[in-house]
Amino acid sequence: MNFVEELSWRGMIHQMMPGTEEQLNKEMTVAYLGIDPTADSLHIGHLVGVMMLKHFQRSGHKPIALIGGATGMIGDPSMKSQERNLLDEETLRHNQEAIKRQLSKFLDFDSDAPNAAEMVNNYDWMKNFSFLDFIRDVGKHITVNYMMAKDSVKKRLSGESREGMSFTEFSYQLVQGYDFLNLYREKGCRLQLGGSDQWGNITTGTELIRRVAGGEAYALTCPLITKADGGKFGKTESGNVWLDPRYTSPYKFYQFWLNVSDADAEKYIKIFTELSREEIEELVKLQAENPGDRPLQKRLAKEITTMVHSAADYEAAVEASQILFSNRAGEILRRIDEPTLLAVMEGVPTFEVPRQQIVDGIKLIDLLADVTKVFPSKGEMRKMTQQGGLSINKEKVTDPYTETSADMLLNGKYILAQRGKKNYFLLIAV
């Protein structure tokens, strides 16, 4: 597989230094991509870079994931308006291990293949580097004029940020440049990959390699991902879409991709899956013929949920999506876990009820009209129940005087009450 050709048709190349493709065609090449370790999970904003590494390894080359333990302590000025908080070493190591577990779903770290992936942390070679050594061995090779000419620096100094720019952040490109030089020396790394906002930092590295080691190195960046409507990719009302199920459930992760626009789905399926050009063209054709069926979104959501989580998580997410419509909804409700249930019911009005009342057997009419306000009155509840308008856990109730029991509790804690066709209420036993 030709790496540059593969990324080109997928729309994943923004800038590429001359000679890059020739280098890749000549021999197995080592490339690295930096990942910020400020959390113990990646989010979907990281996935473009991760997919670049994945395609790189599929093309027979060797990928290195660099955890920015040192640079994460400083804060990259590119596209940012504020400095980051410093991390302690214990937190850094924890985050690094968590990120490696996630990357292992995309990259082969464990085989004895010559292009097996590696993970490194720039904190390991920066922590004992004294300031005097750094400005002598690295700083003297790059002029202030060269550093000032970078777009990331110029934007911060042009008044777009009231805070200006600290010396710490100004020196960031030197630290990142030294990472490239160190990996060039220690690992034979000839290429750095990154987002288009990293171009200035990456080329500082290639320049440092040229000036210090007399070597030649290359740069390739991907475009920053945007949404067709101009909104920020990867953000929802509740924040980032994380890869770790503790922060974003597989159900919500699946729903994010299922609900992207047609234009975004056509773009994202090229970037975030391994599907071939022919498969994607066929899906685009099916979408044009029957947009209501949304084949692009469905396949995108399937591929990426399976890759990040598992086939079982994908199947569970699809099943959970049917809860409000399926004639097997009661059965599905009994089976899904608590995070998925809460994700499906996000935004549904909730009432806390004493658990003992449920276990002891309170009549539904008292529970739903007195203890909670699912119904405004008992008369209203009796009338709606007679008309077939009351369901508990998606199963019709014909007698409003039915008594509750512990068996009614989903995950030992919840009851889903439905009034009419569209009004849902979640009762939480406390």
Coordinates of C-alpha atoms in Angstrom, one line a residue:
M1 CA 0.0 0.0 0.0
N2 CA 1.3 3.4 -0.9
F3 CA 1.0 5.6 2.2
V4 CA 0.8 9.0 0.4
E5 CA -1.7 7.7 -2.2
E6 CA -3.8 6.2 0.5
L7 CA -3.9 9.4 2.6
S8 CA -4.5 11.5 -0.6
W9 CA -7.8 9.9 -1.7
R10 CA -9.0 9.8 1.9
G11 CA -8.5 13.6 2.1
M12 CA -5.9 13.3 4.9
I13 CA -3.0 15.4 3.5
H14 CA -2.7 19.1 4.1
Q15 CA 1.0 19.8 3.7
M16 CA 3.9 17.5 2.8
M17 CA 7.6 18.4 2.6
P18 CA 9.2 17.8 -0.8
G19 CA 11.0 14.4 -0.9
T20 CA 8.7 12.7 1.6
E21 CA 7.0 10.3 -0.9
E22 CA 10.4 9.5 -2.4
Q23 CA 11.7 8.6 1.0
L24 CA 8.7 6.3 1.8
N25 CA 9.0 4.6 -1.6
K26 CA 12.8 4.0 -1.0
E27 CA 12.7 2.0 2.2
M28 CA 10.8 1.2 5.4
T29 CA 10.7 4.5 7.2
V30 CA 10.2 5.4 10.9
A31 CA 7.7 8.2 11.6
Y32 CA 6.4 9.6 14.8
L33 CA 3.3 11.5 15.9
G34 CA 3.0 13.4 19.2
I35 CA 0.0 12.8 21.6
D36 CA -0.9 15.1 24.5
P37 CA -1.1 13.1 27.7
T38 CA -3.2 15.6 29.7
A39 CA -6.0 13.0 30.2
D40 CA -6.0 9.2 30.7
S41 CA -8.1 8.8 27.5
L42 CA -7.9 9.9 23.9
H43 CA -10.9 11.6 22.4
I44 CA -12.1 11.5 18.8
G45 CA -10.1 14.7 18.0
H46 CA -7.0 12.4 18.4
L47 CA -8.3 9.8 16.0
V48 CA -7.1 11.5 12.8
G49 CA -3.5 11.3 13.9
V50 CA -4.0 7.7 15.2
M51 CA -5.5 6.7 11.8
M52 CA -2.4 8.2 10.1
L53 CA -0.2 6.0 12.2
K54 CA -2.5 3.0 11.4
H55 CA -2.2 3.6 7.7
F56 CA 1.5 4.1 8.0
Q57 CA 2.0 0.7 9.7
R58 CA -0.4 -0.9 7.1
S59 CA 1.9 0.5 4.4
G60 CA 4.9 -1.4 5.9
H61 CA 6.5 1.5 7.8
K62 CA 7.3 1.8 11.5
P63 CA 5.1 4.1 13.6
I64 CA 6.2 5.7 16.9
A65 CA 3.6 7.2 19.2
L66 CA 5.3 9.9 21.3
I67 CA 3.6 10.8 24.5
G68 CA 4.4 14.5 25.2
G69 CA 5.1 14.2 28.9
A70 CA 7.6 17.1 28.8
T71 CA 5.8 19.2 26.2
G72 CA 2.4 18.5 27.9
M73 CA 3.9 20.2 30.9
I74 CA 4.5 23.4 28.9
G75 CA 1.6 23.8 26.6
D76 CA 1.7 24.2 22.8
P77 CA 0.8 27.7 21.6
S78 CA -0.6 26.4 18.3
M79 CA -4.3 27.2 18.1
K80 CA -4.5 27.8 21.9
S81 CA -5.1 31.0 23.8
Q82 CA -4.0 29.8 27.3
E83 CA -1.2 27.7 28.8
R84 CA -2.0 24.3 30.2
N85 CA -1.7 23.0 33.7
L86 CA 1.4 21.1 34.7
L87 CA 1.1 17.4 35.3
D88 CA 3.1 15.4 37.9
E89 CA 5.1 12.4 36.9
E90 CA 2.8 9.9 38.5
T91 CA -0.2 11.3 36.6
L92 CA 1.8 11.3 33.3
R93 CA 2.7 7.6 33.7
H94 CA -0.8 6.6 34.4
N95 CA -2.1 8.6 31.4
Q96 CA 0.6 7.1 29.2
E97 CA -0.4 3.5 30.1
A98 CA -4.1 4.2 29.5
I99 CA -3.4 5.8 26.1
K100 CA -1.2 2.8 25.1
R101 CA -4.0 0.4 25.8
Q102 CA -6.3 2.5 23.5
L103 CA -3.7 2.7 20.8
S104 CA -3.2 -1.0 20.9
K105 CA -6.6 -1.4 19.2
F106 CA -5.2 0.5 16.2
L107 CA -1.5 -0.4 16.2
D108 CA 0.6 -3.5 16.5
F109 CA 3.0 -3.0 19.4
D110 CA 3.6 -6.6 20.3
S111 CA 4.7 -8.5 17.3
D112 CA 8.3 -9.1 16.3
A113 CA 7.7 -7.5 12.9
P114 CA 10.4 -5.0 11.9
N115 CA 7.7 -2.3 11.7
A116 CA 6.1 -3.0 15.1
A117 CA 4.9 0.2 16.7
E118 CA 6.7 1.8 19.7
M119 CA 5.6 4.2 22.3
V120 CA 8.1 6.8 23.8
N121 CA 7.7 9.6 26.2
N122 CA 9.7 12.8 25.7
Y123 CA 9.8 13.3 29.5
D124 CA 12.3 10.5 29.6
W125 CA 15.0 12.4 27.7
M126 CA 14.0 15.9 28.8
K127 CA 13.8 15.4 32.6
N128 CA 17.6 15.4 33.1
F129 CA 18.3 18.0 30.4
S130 CA 19.5 21.2 32.3
F131 CA 18.4 24.6 31.0
L132 CA 22.0 25.6 30.3
D133 CA 22.7 22.4 28.3
F134 CA 19.5 22.9 26.4
I135 CA 20.2 26.5 25.3
R136 CA 23.8 25.6 24.5
D137 CA 23.1 22.4 22.6
V138 CA 19.8 23.2 21.0
G139 CA 18.9 26.9 21.3
K140 CA 22.0 28.2 19.6
H141 CA 21.1 26.4 16.4
I142 CA 17.7 28.1 15.8
T143 CA 17.5 31.9 15.5
V144 CA 14.8 34.0 17.2
N145 CA 14.0 35.4 13.7
Y146 CA 13.3 31.8 12.5
M147 CA 11.1 31.1 15.5
M148 CA 9.2 34.5 15.3
A149 CA 8.3 33.7 11.7
K150 CA 6.1 30.8 12.7
D151 CA 2.4 31.4 12.2
S152 CA 1.6 30.0 15.7
V153 CA 3.9 32.5 17.3
K154 CA 2.8 35.4 15.0
K155 CA -0.9 34.9 15.8
R156 CA -0.2 35.0 19.6
L157 CA 2.0 38.1 19.3
S158 CA -0.4 40.0 16.9
G159 CA -2.8 40.8 19.7
E160 CA -5.3 38.0 19.2
S161 CA -4.7 37.0 22.8
R162 CA -4.7 39.6 25.6
E163 CA -2.3 37.4 27.6
G164 CA 0.5 37.5 25.0
M165 CA 2.9 34.6 25.0
S166 CA 5.2 33.4 27.8
F167 CA 8.8 32.4 27.2
T168 CA 7.8 28.9 28.2
E169 CA 5.4 28.6 25.3
F170 CA 7.7 30.4 22.9
S171 CA 10.3 27.8 23.6
Y172 CA 7.9 24.9 22.8
Q173 CA 8.9 24.6 19.2
L174 CA 12.5 24.1 20.3
V175 CA 11.5 21.3 22.7
Q176 CA 9.4 19.6 20.0
G177 CA 12.2 20.1 17.5
Y178 CA 14.6 18.4 19.9
D179 CA 12.2 15.5 20.1
F180 CA 12.5 15.0 16.4
L181 CA 16.3 15.3 16.6
N182 CA 16.5 12.8 19.4
L183 CA 14.3 10.3 17.6
Y184 CA 16.3 10.8 14.4
R185 CA 19.5 9.9 16.3
E186 CA 18.1 7.1 18.6
K187 CA 15.5 5.5 16.4
G188 CA 16.4 6.5 12.8
C189 CA 13.1 8.5 12.6
R190 CA 12.9 10.5 9.3
L191 CA 9.3 11.7 9.3
Q192 CA 7.0 13.5 11.7
L193 CA 3.2 13.4 11.3
G194 CA 0.7 15.8 12.8
G195 CA -2.2 18.2 12.4
S196 CA -1.8 21.2 10.1
D197 CA -1.5 23.4 13.2
Q198 CA 1.8 21.6 13.9
W199 CA 3.5 22.4 10.7
G200 CA 5.7 25.2 12.2
N201 CA 6.8 23.0 15.1
I202 CA 7.5 20.0 12.8
T203 CA 9.6 22.0 10.4
T204 CA 11.6 23.4 13.3
G205 CA 12.5 19.8 14.0
T206 CA 13.6 19.1 10.4
E207 CA 15.7 22.3 10.4
L208 CA 17.3 21.3 13.7
I209 CA 18.2 17.8 12.2
R210 CA 19.7 19.6 9.2
R211 CA 21.8 22.0 11.2
V212 CA 22.9 19.8 14.1
A213 CA 23.2 16.4 12.5
G214 CA 23.5 17.3 8.8
G215 CA 20.6 14.9 8.1
E216 CA 17.4 15.1 6.1
A217 CA 14.0 14.6 7.6
Y218 CA 10.5 15.2 6.5
A219 CA 7.1 16.5 7.5
L220 CA 3.5 15.5 6.6
T221 CA 0.4 17.0 8.1
C222 CA -3.4 16.3 7.9
P223 CA -6.1 19.0 7.7
L224 CA -7.8 19.9 11.0
I225 CA -11.2 18.2 10.9
T226 CA -14.2 20.5 10.6
K227 CA -18.0 20.0 10.4
A228 CA -19.9 21.0 7.3
D229 CA -21.9 23.5 9.3
G230 CA -18.7 25.1 10.6
G231 CA -19.1 23.8 14.1
K232 CA -16.2 22.2 16.1
F233 CA -15.6 18.6 15.4
G234 CA -15.8 16.1 18.3
K235 CA -17.5 18.4 20.7
T236 CA -21.0 17.8 22.0
E237 CA -23.1 19.8 24.5
S238 CA -21.6 17.6 27.3
G239 CA -18.0 18.0 26.1
N240 CA -15.5 15.8 24.3
V241 CA -16.4 12.4 22.8
W242 CA -13.9 10.1 24.6
L243 CA -12.7 6.7 23.6
D244 CA -12.8 5.5 27.2
P245 CA -16.2 4.1 28.1
R246 CA -16.0 5.6 31.6
Y247 CA -16.3 9.0 30.0
T248 CA -18.4 8.4 26.9
S249 CA -20.5 5.2 26.9
P250 CA -20.3 3.0 23.7
Y251 CA -23.9 3.9 23.1
K252 CA -23.3 7.6 23.1
F253 CA -20.1 7.1 21.1
Y254 CA -22.2 5.1 18.5
Q255 CA -24.9 7.8 18.5
F256 CA -22.4 10.6 17.8
W257 CA -21.3 9.0 14.5
L258 CA -24.8 7.9 13.6
N259 CA -26.1 11.4 13.8
V260 CA -23.5 13.3 11.7
S261 CA -24.7 15.1 8.6
D262 CA -24.6 13.4 5.2
A263 CA -21.8 15.7 4.0
D264 CA -19.8 14.9 7.2
A265 CA -20.5 11.2 6.9
E266 CA -19.0 11.1 3.4
K267 CA -15.9 12.8 4.6
Y268 CA -15.5 11.0 7.9
I269 CA -15.9 7.5 6.6
K270 CA -12.8 8.0 4.5
I271 CA -10.8 9.4 7.5
F272 CA -12.0 7.2 10.3
T273 CA -12.3 3.7 8.8
E274 CA -10.2 1.3 6.8
L275 CA -12.9 0.7 4.2
S276 CA -11.6 0.6 0.6
R277 CA -12.3 3.3 -1.9
E278 CA -14.7 0.9 -3.8
E279 CA -16.7 0.1 -0.7
I280 CA -17.0 3.8 0.2
E281 CA -18.0 4.8 -3.4
E282 CA -20.7 2.1 -3.2
L283 CA -22.0 3.5 0.1
V284 CA -22.0 7.1 -1.3
K285 CA -24.1 5.8 -4.3
L286 CA -26.6 4.1 -1.9
Q287 CA -26.8 7.2 0.1
A288 CA -27.6 9.3 -3.0
E289 CA -30.3 6.8 -4.0
N290 CA -31.9 6.5 -0.5
P291 CA -30.6 9.2 1.9
G292 CA -33.4 8.4 4.4
D293 CA -31.8 5.0 5.0
R294 CA -28.5 6.7 5.9
P295 CA -26.2 3.8 4.9
L296 CA -23.1 6.1 5.3
Q297 CA -23.8 7.0 8.9
K298 CA -24.8 3.4 9.8
R299 CA -21.6 1.9 8.3
L300 CA -19.4 4.7 9.8
A301 CA -20.9 4.2 13.2
K302 CA -20.5 0.4 12.9
E303 CA -16.8 0.5 11.8
I304 CA -15.6 3.0 14.3
T305 CA -17.6 1.7 17.3
T306 CA -16.3 -1.8 16.7
M307 CA -12.7 -0.5 16.2
V308 CA -12.7 1.6 19.4
H309 CA -14.8 -0.6 21.6
S310 CA -15.9 -4.1 20.3
A311 CA -18.3 -5.8 18.0
A312 CA -20.4 -6.7 21.2
D313 CA -20.5 -3.1 22.2
Y314 CA -21.6 -2.1 18.8
E315 CA -24.4 -4.7 18.8
A316 CA -25.5 -3.5 22.2
A317 CA -25.6 0.1 21.1
V318 CA -27.7 -0.8 18.1
E319 CA -30.1 -2.7 20.3
A320 CA -30.3 0.1 22.8
S321 CA -31.1 2.5 20.0
Q322 CA -34.3 0.4 19.4
I323 CA -35.6 0.7 23.0
L324 CA -38.1 3.4 22.3
F325 CA -39.4 1.7 19.1
S326 CA -38.8 -2.1 19.2
N327 CA -41.6 -4.6 20.1
R328 CA -38.8 -6.3 22.1
A329 CA -38.1 -3.2 24.1
G330 CA -39.0 -4.7 27.5
E331 CA -36.6 -7.6 26.9
I332 CA -33.8 -5.2 25.8
L333 CA -34.3 -3.0 28.8
R334 CA -33.7 -5.9 31.1
R335 CA -30.5 -6.7 29.4
I336 CA -28.7 -3.4 29.0
D337 CA -26.2 -2.1 31.6
E338 CA -26.7 1.0 33.7
P339 CA -24.5 3.4 31.7
T340 CA -26.3 2.5 28.5
L341 CA -29.7 2.8 30.1
L342 CA -28.8 6.3 31.5
A343 CA -27.4 7.3 28.1
V344 CA -30.5 6.3 26.3
M345 CA -32.7 8.1 28.8
E346 CA -30.6 11.3 28.9
G347 CA -32.9 14.3 29.2
V348 CA -35.9 12.2 30.4
P349 CA -37.5 13.7 33.6
T350 CA -36.4 11.7 36.7
F351 CA -38.0 11.2 40.1
E352 CA -36.3 9.7 43.1
V353 CA -38.5 7.3 45.1
P354 CA -37.8 5.4 48.3
R355 CA -36.5 2.0 47.4
Q356 CA -38.3 0.4 50.3
Q357 CA -41.7 1.5 48.9
I358 CA -41.0 -0.3 45.7
V359 CA -39.8 -3.5 47.4
D360 CA -42.8 -3.5 49.9
G361 CA -45.3 -3.2 47.0
I362 CA -46.8 0.3 46.6
K363 CA -49.7 0.5 44.1
L364 CA -48.7 2.1 40.8
I365 CA -51.5 4.6 41.1
D366 CA -50.1 5.9 44.4
L367 CA -46.5 5.8 43.0
L368 CA -47.2 7.6 39.8
A369 CA -49.8 10.1 40.9
D370 CA -48.8 10.9 44.6
V371 CA -45.2 9.9 45.2
T372 CA -44.1 11.2 41.8
K373 CA -45.9 13.5 39.3
V374 CA -45.9 11.2 36.3
F375 CA -49.6 11.8 36.2
P376 CA -51.3 15.0 37.5
S377 CA -54.0 13.1 39.2
K378 CA -55.3 9.5 39.9
G379 CA -58.3 10.1 37.8
E380 CA -56.1 11.0 34.8
M381 CA -54.0 7.9 35.4
R382 CA -57.0 5.6 35.6
K383 CA -58.4 7.0 32.4
M384 CA -55.1 6.7 30.5
T385 CA -54.5 3.2 31.8
Q386 CA -58.0 2.1 30.5
Q387 CA -57.0 3.6 27.1
G388 CA -53.8 1.5 27.0
G389 CA -51.6 4.6 27.6
L390 CA -49.5 3.3 30.5
S391 CA -46.4 1.2 30.2
I392 CA -43.9 0.2 32.9
N393 CA -40.5 -0.8 31.5
K394 CA -42.1 -0.8 28.0
E395 CA -44.8 -3.3 28.9
K396 CA -48.4 -2.3 28.9
V397 CA -50.2 -2.0 32.3
T398 CA -53.9 -2.7 32.4
D399 CA -54.6 -2.3 36.1
P400 CA -53.5 1.0 37.8
Y401 CA -53.7 -0.8 41.2
T402 CA -50.9 -3.2 40.3
E403 CA -48.4 -3.4 43.1
T404 CA -44.7 -2.9 42.5
S405 CA -41.9 -5.3 43.5
A406 CA -38.2 -5.5 43.4
D407 CA -38.4 -7.4 40.1
M408 CA -39.6 -4.2 38.4
L409 CA -36.3 -2.5 39.1
L410 CA -33.9 -2.4 36.0
N411 CA -30.3 -2.8 37.1
G412 CA -31.8 -3.1 40.6
K413 CA -32.4 0.6 40.6
Y414 CA -34.7 2.1 37.9
I415 CA -38.3 1.9 36.6
L416 CA -39.1 3.4 33.2
A417 CA -42.7 4.8 33.2
Q418 CA -44.3 5.8 29.9
R419 CA -47.4 8.0 29.7
G420 CA -49.0 8.0 26.3
K421 CA -46.8 7.6 23.2
K422 CA -44.0 10.0 23.8
N423 CA -43.8 10.9 27.5
Y424 CA -41.1 9.0 29.4
F425 CA -40.1 9.2 33.1
L426 CA -37.3 7.5 34.9
L427 CA -37.9 6.6 38.5
I428 CA -34.8 6.1 40.6
A429 CA -35.0 3.9 43.7
V430 CA -32.9 5.4 46.5

